[in-house]
Tab-separated table of C-alpha atoms in Angstrom:
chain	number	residue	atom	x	y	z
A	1	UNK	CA	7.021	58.746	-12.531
A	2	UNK	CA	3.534	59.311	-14.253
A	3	UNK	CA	1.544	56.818	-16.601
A	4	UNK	CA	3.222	58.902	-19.824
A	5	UNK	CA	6.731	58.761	-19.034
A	6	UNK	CA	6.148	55.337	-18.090
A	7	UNK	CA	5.140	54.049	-21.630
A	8	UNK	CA	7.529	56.503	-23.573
A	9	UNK	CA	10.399	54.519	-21.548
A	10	UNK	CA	8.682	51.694	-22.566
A	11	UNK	CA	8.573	52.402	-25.805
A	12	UNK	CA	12.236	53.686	-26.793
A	13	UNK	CA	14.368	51.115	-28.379
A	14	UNK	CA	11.726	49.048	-29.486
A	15	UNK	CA	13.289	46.856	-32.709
A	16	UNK	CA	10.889	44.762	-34.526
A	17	UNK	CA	10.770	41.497	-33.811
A	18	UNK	CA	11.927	38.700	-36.452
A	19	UNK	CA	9.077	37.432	-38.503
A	20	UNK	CA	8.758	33.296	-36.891
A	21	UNK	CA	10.628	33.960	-33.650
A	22	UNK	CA	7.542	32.701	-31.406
A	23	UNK	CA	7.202	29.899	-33.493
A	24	UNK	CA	11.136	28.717	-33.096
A	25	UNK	CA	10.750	29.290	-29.371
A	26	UNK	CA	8.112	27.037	-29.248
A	27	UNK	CA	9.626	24.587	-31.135
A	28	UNK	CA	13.123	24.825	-29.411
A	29	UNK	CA	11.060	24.001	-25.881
A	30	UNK	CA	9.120	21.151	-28.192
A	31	UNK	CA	12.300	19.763	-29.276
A	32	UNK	CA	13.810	20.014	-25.552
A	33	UNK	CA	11.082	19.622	-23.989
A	34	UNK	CA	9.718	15.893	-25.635
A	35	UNK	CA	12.743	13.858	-25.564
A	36	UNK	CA	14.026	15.259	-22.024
A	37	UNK	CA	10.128	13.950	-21.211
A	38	UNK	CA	10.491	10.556	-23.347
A	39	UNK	CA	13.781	10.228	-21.447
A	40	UNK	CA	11.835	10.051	-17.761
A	41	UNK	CA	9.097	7.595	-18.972
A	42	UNK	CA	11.078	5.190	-20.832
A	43	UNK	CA	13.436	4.092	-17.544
A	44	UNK	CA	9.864	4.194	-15.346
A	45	UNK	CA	9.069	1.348	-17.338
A	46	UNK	CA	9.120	-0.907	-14.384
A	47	UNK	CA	6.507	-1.736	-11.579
A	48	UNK	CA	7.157	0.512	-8.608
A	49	UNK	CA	5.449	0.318	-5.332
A	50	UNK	CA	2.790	-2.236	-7.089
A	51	UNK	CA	2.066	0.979	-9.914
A	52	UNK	CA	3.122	0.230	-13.785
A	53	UNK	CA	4.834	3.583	-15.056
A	54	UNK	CA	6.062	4.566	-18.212
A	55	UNK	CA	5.985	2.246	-21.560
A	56	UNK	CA	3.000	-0.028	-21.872
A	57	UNK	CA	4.320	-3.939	-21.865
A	58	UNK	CA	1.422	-4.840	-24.040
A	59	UNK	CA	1.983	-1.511	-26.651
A	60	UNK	CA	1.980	-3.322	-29.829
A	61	UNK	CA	-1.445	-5.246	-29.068
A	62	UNK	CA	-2.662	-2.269	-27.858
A	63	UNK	CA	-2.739	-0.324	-30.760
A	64	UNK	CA	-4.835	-2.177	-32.589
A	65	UNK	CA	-7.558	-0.836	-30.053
A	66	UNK	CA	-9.914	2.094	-31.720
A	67	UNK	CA	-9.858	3.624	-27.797
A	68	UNK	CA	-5.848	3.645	-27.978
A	69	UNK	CA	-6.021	6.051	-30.910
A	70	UNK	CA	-8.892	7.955	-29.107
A	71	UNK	CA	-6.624	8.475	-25.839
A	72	UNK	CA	-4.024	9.678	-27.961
A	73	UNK	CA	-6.129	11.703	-30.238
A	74	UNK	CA	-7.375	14.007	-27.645
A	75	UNK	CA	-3.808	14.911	-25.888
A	76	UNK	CA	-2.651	15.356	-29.531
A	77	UNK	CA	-5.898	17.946	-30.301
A	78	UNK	CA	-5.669	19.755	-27.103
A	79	UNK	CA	-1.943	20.109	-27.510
A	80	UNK	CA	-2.355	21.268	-31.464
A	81	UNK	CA	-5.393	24.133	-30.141
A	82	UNK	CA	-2.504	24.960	-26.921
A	83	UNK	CA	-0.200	25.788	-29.775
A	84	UNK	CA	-2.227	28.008	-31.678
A	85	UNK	CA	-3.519	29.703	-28.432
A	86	UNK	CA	0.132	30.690	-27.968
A	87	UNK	CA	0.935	31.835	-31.105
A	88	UNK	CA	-1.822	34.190	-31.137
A	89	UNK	CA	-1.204	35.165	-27.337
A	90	UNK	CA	2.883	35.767	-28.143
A	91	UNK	CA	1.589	38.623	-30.656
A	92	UNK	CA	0.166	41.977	-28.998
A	93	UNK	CA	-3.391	42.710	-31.237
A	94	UNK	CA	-4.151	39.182	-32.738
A	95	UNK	CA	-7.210	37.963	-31.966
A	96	UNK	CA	-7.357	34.644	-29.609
A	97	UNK	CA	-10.762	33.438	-29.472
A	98	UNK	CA	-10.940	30.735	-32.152
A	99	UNK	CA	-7.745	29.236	-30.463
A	100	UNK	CA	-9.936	29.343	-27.353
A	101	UNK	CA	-12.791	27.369	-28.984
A	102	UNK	CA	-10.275	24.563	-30.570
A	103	UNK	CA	-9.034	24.231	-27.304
A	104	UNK	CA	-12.621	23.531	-25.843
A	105	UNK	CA	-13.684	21.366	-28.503
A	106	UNK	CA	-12.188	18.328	-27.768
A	107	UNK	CA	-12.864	18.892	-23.907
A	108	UNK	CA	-16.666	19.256	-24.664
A	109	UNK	CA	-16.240	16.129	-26.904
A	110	UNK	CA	-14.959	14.198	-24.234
A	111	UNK	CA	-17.323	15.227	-21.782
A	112	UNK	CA	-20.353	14.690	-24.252
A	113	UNK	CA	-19.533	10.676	-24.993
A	114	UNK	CA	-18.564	10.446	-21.549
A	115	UNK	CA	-22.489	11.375	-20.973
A	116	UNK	CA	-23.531	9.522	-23.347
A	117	UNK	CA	-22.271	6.230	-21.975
A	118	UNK	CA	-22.903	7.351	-18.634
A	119	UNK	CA	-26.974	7.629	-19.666
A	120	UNK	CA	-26.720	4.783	-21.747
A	121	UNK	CA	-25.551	2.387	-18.672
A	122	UNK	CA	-27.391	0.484	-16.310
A	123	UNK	CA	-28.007	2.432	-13.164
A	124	UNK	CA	-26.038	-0.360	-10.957
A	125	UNK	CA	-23.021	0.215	-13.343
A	126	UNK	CA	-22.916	4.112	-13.490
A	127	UNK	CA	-20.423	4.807	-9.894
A	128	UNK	CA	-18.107	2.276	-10.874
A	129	UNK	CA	-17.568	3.863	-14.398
A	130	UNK	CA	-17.565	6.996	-12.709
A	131	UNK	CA	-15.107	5.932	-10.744
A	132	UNK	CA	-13.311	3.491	-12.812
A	133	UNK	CA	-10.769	0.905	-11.285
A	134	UNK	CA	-7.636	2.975	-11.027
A	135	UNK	CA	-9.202	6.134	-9.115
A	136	UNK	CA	-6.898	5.358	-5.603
A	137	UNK	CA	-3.736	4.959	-7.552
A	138	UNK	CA	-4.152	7.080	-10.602
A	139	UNK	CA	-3.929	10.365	-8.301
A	140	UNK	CA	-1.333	9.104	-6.607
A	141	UNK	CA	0.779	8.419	-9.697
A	142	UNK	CA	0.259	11.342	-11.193
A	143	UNK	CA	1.519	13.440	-8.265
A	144	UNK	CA	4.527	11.235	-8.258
A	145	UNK	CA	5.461	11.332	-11.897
């Protein structure tokens, strides 16, 4: 078969698609796809093996913490510039490079206060916020949850 007859098969029976439909696949796997997740944290909410999963104990004081909103800023932004990314990627010809950049910003964000307080620290302090106290068991639960 040569490169022509290839894309005229292809091409026959194409039917348009219906205006929204990447947008209510996304949402259908949102809609699956958050409680089916909320449903694996919420039981995890127990010490296992010494490591606290799931629901934070202390939520509601929490909150009340400026970095609490930051953390979930972030997830929330790169998850928001993920979404656009794939609308623009689910339709042939639309360009994708702004939903590149919003997913970048909040990465380069990050990284920039992260080197600010990295600069701004005493040089006896700077490994152990590198590190932070959580580095052994962090990797650990992640690959387990």
């Amino acid at each position: 078969m040569k490169t022509d007859q290839l894309i005229s098969l292809l091409a026959s029976g194409v039917a348009p698609v219906p205006r929204g439909a990447a947008t209510r696949r996304i949402a259908l796997a949102l809609v699956i796809g958050v409680p089916f997740s909320v449903a694996i944290m919420v039981p995890l909410s127990v010490a296992i093996m010494g490591y606290d999963w799931g629901v934070r104990r202390d939520l509601a004081l929490v909150m009340l913490w400026p970095m609490f909103w930051f953390k979930l800023l972030f997830p929330v932004a790169i998850a928001t510039g993920a979404f656009v990314a794939v609308q623009r990627l689910s339709r042939p010809g639309v360009p994708a490079a702004r939903a590149w950049i919003a997913l970048a910003l909040p990465v380069l964000a990050v990284w920039a206060l992260g080197l600010a307080v990295w600069f701004m620290a005493p040089e006896a302090e700077r490994m152990p916020l590198l590190w932070g106290q959580t580095w052994r068991s962090c990797a650990f639960s992640i690959a387990i949850i």
